[in-house]
PDB file of C-alpha atoms and ligand atoms in Angstrom:
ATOM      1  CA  UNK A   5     161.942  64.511-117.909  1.00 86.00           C
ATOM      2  CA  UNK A   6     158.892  65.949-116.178  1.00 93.00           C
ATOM      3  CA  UNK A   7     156.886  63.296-114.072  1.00 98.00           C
ATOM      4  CA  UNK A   8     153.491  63.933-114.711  1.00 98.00           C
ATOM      5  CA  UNK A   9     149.998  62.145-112.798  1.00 98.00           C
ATOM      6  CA  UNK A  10     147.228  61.132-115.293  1.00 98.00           C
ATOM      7  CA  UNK A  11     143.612  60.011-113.995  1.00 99.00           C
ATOM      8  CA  UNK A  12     140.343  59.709-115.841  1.00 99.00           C
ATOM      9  CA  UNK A  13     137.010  58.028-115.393  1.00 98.00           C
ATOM     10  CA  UNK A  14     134.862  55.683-117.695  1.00 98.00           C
ATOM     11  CA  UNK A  15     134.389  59.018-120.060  1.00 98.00           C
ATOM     12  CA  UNK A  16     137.605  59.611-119.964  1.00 98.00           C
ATOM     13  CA  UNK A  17     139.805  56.559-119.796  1.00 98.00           C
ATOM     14  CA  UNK A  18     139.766  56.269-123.362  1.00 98.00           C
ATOM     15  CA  UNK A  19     141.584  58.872-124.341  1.00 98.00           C
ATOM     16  CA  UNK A  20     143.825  58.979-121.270  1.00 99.00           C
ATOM     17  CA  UNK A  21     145.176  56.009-122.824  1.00 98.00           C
ATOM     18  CA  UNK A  22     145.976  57.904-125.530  1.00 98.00           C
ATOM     19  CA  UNK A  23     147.432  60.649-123.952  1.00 98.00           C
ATOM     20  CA  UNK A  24     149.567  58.534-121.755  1.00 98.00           C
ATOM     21  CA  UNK A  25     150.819  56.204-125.089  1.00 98.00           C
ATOM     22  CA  UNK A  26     151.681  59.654-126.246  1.00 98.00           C
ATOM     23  CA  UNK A  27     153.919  61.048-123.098  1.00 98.00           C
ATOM     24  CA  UNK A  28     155.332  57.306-122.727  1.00 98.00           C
ATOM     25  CA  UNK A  29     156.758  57.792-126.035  1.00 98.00           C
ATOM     26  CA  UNK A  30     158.268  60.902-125.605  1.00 97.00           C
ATOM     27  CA  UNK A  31     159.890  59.669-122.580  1.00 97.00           C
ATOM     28  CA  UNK A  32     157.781  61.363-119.875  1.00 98.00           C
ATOM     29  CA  UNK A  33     157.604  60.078-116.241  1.00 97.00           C
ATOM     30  CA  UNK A  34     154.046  58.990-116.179  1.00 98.00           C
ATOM     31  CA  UNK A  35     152.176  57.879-113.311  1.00 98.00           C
ATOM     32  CA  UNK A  36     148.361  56.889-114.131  1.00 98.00           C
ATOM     33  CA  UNK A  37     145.843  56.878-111.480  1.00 98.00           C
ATOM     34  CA  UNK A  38     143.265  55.292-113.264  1.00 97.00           C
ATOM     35  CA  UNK A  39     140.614  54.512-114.109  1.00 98.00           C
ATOM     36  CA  UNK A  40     141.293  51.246-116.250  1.00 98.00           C
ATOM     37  CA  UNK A  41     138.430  50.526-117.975  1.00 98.00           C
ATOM     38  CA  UNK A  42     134.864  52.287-119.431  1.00 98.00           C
ATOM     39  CA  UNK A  43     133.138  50.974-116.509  1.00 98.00           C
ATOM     40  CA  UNK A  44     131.024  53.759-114.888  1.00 98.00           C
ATOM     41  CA  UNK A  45     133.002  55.430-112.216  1.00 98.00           C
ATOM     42  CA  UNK A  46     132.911  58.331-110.221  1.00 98.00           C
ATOM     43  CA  UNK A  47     135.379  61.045-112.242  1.00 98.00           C
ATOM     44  CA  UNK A  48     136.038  62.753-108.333  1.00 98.00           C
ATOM     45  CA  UNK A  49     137.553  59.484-107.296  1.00 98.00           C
ATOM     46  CA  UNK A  50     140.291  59.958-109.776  1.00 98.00           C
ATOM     47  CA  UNK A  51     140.433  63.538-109.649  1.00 98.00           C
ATOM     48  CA  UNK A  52     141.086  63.769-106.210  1.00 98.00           C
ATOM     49  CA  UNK A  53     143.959  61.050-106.520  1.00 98.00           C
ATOM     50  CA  UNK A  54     146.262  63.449-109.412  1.00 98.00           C
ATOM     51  CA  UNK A  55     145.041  66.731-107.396  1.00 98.00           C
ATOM     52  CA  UNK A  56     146.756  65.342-104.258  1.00 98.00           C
ATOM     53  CA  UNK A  57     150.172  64.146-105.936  1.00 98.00           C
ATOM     54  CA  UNK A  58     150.313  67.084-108.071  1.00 98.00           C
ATOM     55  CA  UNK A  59     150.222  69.362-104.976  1.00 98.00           C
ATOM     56  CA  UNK A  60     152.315  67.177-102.825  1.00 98.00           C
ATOM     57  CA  UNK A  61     154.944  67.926-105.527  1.00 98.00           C
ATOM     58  CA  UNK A  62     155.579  64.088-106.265  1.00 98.00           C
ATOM     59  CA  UNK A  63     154.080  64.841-110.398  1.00 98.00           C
ATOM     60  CA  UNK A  64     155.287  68.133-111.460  1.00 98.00           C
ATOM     61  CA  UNK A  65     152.268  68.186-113.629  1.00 98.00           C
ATOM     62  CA  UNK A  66     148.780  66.675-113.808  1.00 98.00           C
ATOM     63  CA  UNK A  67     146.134  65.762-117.020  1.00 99.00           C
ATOM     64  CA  UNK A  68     142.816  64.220-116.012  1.00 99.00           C
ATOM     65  CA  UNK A  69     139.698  62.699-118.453  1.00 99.00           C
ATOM     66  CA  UNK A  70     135.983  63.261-117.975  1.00 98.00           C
ATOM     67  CA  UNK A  71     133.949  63.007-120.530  1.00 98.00           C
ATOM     68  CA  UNK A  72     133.403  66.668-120.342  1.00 98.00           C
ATOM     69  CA  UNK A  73     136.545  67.443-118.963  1.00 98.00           C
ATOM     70  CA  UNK A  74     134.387  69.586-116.359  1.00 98.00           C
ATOM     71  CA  UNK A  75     133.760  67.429-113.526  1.00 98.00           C
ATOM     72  CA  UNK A  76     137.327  67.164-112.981  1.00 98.00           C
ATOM     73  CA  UNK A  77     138.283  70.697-113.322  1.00 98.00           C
ATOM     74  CA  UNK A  78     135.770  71.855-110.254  1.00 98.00           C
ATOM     75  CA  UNK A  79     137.033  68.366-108.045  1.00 98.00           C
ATOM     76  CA  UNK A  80     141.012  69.284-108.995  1.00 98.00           C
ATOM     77  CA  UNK A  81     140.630  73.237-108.136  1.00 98.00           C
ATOM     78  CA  UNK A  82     138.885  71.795-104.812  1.00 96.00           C
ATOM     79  CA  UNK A  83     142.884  71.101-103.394  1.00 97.00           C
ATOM     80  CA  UNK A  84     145.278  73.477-102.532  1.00 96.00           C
ATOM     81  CA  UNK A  85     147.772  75.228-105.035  1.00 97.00           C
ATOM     82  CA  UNK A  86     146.110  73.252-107.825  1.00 98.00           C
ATOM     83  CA  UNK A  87     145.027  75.203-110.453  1.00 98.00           C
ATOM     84  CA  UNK A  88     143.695  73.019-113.067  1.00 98.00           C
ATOM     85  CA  UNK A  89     141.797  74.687-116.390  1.00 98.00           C
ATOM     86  CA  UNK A  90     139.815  72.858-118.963  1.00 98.00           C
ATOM     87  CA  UNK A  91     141.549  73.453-122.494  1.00 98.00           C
ATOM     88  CA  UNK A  92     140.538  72.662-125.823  1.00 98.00           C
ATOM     89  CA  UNK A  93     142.822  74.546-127.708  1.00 98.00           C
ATOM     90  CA  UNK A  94     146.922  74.987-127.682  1.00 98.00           C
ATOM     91  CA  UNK A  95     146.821  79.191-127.174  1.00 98.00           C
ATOM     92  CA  UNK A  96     145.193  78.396-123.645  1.00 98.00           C
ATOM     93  CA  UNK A  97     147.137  75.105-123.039  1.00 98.00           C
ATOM     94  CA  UNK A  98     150.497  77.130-123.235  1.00 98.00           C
ATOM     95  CA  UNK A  99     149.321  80.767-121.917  1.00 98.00           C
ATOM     96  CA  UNK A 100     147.461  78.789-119.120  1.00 98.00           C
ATOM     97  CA  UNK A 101     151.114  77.623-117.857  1.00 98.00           C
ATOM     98  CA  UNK A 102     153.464  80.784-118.717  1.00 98.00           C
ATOM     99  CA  UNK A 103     150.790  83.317-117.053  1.00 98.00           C
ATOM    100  CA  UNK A 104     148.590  81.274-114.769  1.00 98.00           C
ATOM    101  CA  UNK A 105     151.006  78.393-113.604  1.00 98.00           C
ATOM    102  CA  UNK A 106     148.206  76.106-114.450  1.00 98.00           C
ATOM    103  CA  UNK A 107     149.498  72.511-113.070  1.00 98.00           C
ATOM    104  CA  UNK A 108     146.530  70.149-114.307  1.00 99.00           C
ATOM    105  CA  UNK A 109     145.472  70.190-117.461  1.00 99.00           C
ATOM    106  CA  UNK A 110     142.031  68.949-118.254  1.00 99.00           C
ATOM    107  CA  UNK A 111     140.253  67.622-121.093  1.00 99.00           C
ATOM    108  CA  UNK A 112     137.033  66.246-122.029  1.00 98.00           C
ATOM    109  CA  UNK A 113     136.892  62.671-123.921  1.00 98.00           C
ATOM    110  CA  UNK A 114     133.830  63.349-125.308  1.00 98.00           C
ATOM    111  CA  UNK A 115     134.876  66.697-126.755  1.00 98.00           C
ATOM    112  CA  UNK A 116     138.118  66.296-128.387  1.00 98.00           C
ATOM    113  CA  UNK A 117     140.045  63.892-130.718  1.00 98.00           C
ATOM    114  CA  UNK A 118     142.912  62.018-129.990  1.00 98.00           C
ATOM    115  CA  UNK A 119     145.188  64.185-132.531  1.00 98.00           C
ATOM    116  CA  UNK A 120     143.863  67.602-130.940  1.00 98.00           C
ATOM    117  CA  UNK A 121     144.588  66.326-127.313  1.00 98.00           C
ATOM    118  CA  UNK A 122     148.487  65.255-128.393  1.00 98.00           C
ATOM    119  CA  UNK A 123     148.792  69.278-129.494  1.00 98.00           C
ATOM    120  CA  UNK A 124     147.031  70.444-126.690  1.00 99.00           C
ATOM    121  CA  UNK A 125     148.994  67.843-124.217  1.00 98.00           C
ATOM    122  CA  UNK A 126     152.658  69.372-126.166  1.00 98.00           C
ATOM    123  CA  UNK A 127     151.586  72.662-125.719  1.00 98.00           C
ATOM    124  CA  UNK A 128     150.712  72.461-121.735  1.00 98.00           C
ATOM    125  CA  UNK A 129     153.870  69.927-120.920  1.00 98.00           C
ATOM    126  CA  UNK A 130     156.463  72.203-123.402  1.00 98.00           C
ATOM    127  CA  UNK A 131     155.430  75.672-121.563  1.00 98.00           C
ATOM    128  CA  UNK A 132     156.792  77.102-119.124  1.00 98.00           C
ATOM    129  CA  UNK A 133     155.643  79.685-116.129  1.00 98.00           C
ATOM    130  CA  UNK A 134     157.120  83.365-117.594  1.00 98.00           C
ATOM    131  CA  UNK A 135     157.555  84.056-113.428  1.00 97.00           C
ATOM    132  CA  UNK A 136     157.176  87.899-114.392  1.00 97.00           C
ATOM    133  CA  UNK A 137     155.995  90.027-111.286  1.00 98.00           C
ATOM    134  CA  UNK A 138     152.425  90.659-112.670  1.00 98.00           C
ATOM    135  CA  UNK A 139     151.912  87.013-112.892  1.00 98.00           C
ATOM    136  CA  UNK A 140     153.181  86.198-110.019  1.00 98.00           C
ATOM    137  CA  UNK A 141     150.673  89.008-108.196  1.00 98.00           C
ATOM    138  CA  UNK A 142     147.773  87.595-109.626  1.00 98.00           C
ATOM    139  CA  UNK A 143     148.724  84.045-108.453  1.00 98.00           C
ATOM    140  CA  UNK A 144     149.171  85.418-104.918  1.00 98.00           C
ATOM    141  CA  UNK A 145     145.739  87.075-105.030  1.00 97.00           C
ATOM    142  CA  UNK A 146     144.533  83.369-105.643  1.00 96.00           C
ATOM    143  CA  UNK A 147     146.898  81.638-103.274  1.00 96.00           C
ATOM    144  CA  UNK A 148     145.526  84.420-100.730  1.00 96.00           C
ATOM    145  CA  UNK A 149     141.944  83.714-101.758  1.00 95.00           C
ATOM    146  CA  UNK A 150     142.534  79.867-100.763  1.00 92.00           C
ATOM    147  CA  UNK A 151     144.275  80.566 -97.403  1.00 92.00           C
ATOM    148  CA  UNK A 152     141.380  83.339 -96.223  1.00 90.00           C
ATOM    149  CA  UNK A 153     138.622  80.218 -97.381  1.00 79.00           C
ATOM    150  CA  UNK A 154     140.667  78.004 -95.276  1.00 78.00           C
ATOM    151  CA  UNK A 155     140.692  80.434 -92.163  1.00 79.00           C
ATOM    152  CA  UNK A 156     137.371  81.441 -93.023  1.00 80.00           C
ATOM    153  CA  UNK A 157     136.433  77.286 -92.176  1.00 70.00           C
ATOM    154  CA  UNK A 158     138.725  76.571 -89.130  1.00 68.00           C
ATOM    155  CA  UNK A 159     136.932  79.311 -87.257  1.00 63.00           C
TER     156      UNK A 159
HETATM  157  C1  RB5 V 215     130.013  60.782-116.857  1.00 58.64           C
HETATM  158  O1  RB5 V 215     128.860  60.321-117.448  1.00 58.64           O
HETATM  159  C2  RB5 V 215     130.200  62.277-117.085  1.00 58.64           C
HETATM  160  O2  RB5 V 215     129.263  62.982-116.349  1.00 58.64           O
HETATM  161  C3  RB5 V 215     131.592  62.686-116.701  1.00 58.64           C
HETATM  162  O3  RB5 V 215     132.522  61.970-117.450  1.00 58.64           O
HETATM  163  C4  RB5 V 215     131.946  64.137-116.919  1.00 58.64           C
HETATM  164  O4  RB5 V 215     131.549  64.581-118.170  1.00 58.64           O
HETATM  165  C5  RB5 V 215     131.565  65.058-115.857  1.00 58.64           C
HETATM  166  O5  RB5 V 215     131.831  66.256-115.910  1.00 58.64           O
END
């Protein structure tokens, strides 16, 4: 089974208990990076924490919980080869991993239900990347886009 890194802050955490219920039952790997309560937190703190094991490789996949879902989306897509998208429907969940390779999914507590996020969360952990050339082109236009930002700053 897929090992997959959760995080969330206060917004969040509620229903990234959900989600993780959900992918315990199933019989994922899941690895929760917090936060554990509704205290206010700092959603970046969290973010930063599934970005980094999701693009050492030790979670094959990432979900993290704002209450919008869009504060972590722009701190996930600040580490490299994470490409993290905010979904709040199952087309984008699934065509977000077979043409983009998307490897954190992102949702917003605030937003969405608990039942929507469980068919959002299937559709994203079920997909798979198609690997077809013209994906794979557009994903090395992004990857080249991160290393030229990277040069751009060590100069
Ligand atoms: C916290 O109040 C809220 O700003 C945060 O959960 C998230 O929505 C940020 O994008």
């Amino acid at each position: 089974m897929k090992k997959i890194a959760l995080g969330a802050d206060h917004g969040g955490y509620l229903l990234k208990e959900s989600v993780k219920n959900h992918l315990t039952c199933l019989g994922y790997d899941v690895q929760d990076f917090g936060t554990d309560s509704e205290k206010s937190c700092d959603y970046p703190d969290f973010a930063k924490l599934v970005a980094y094991n999701v693009s050492d490789k030790a979670s094959e996949l990432g979900i993290l919980v704002c209450g919008s879902g869009v504060g972590v989306t722009i701190t996930a897509n600040k580490v490299i080869g994470i490409r993290a998208c905010l979904c709040h429907d199952t087309f984008s969940a699934r065509q977000g991993v077979e043409d983009d390779n998307m490897n954190i999914l992102c949702l917003g507590g605030r937003v969405i239900g608990s039942e929507l996020a469980k068919d959002i969360v299937n559709a994203f952990v079920n997909a798979k990347f198609s690997n077809l050339d013209r994906h794979n082109r557009r994903i090395n236009k992004i990857t080249a886009l991160e290393n030229t930002n990277l040069a751009i700053k060590e100069t």
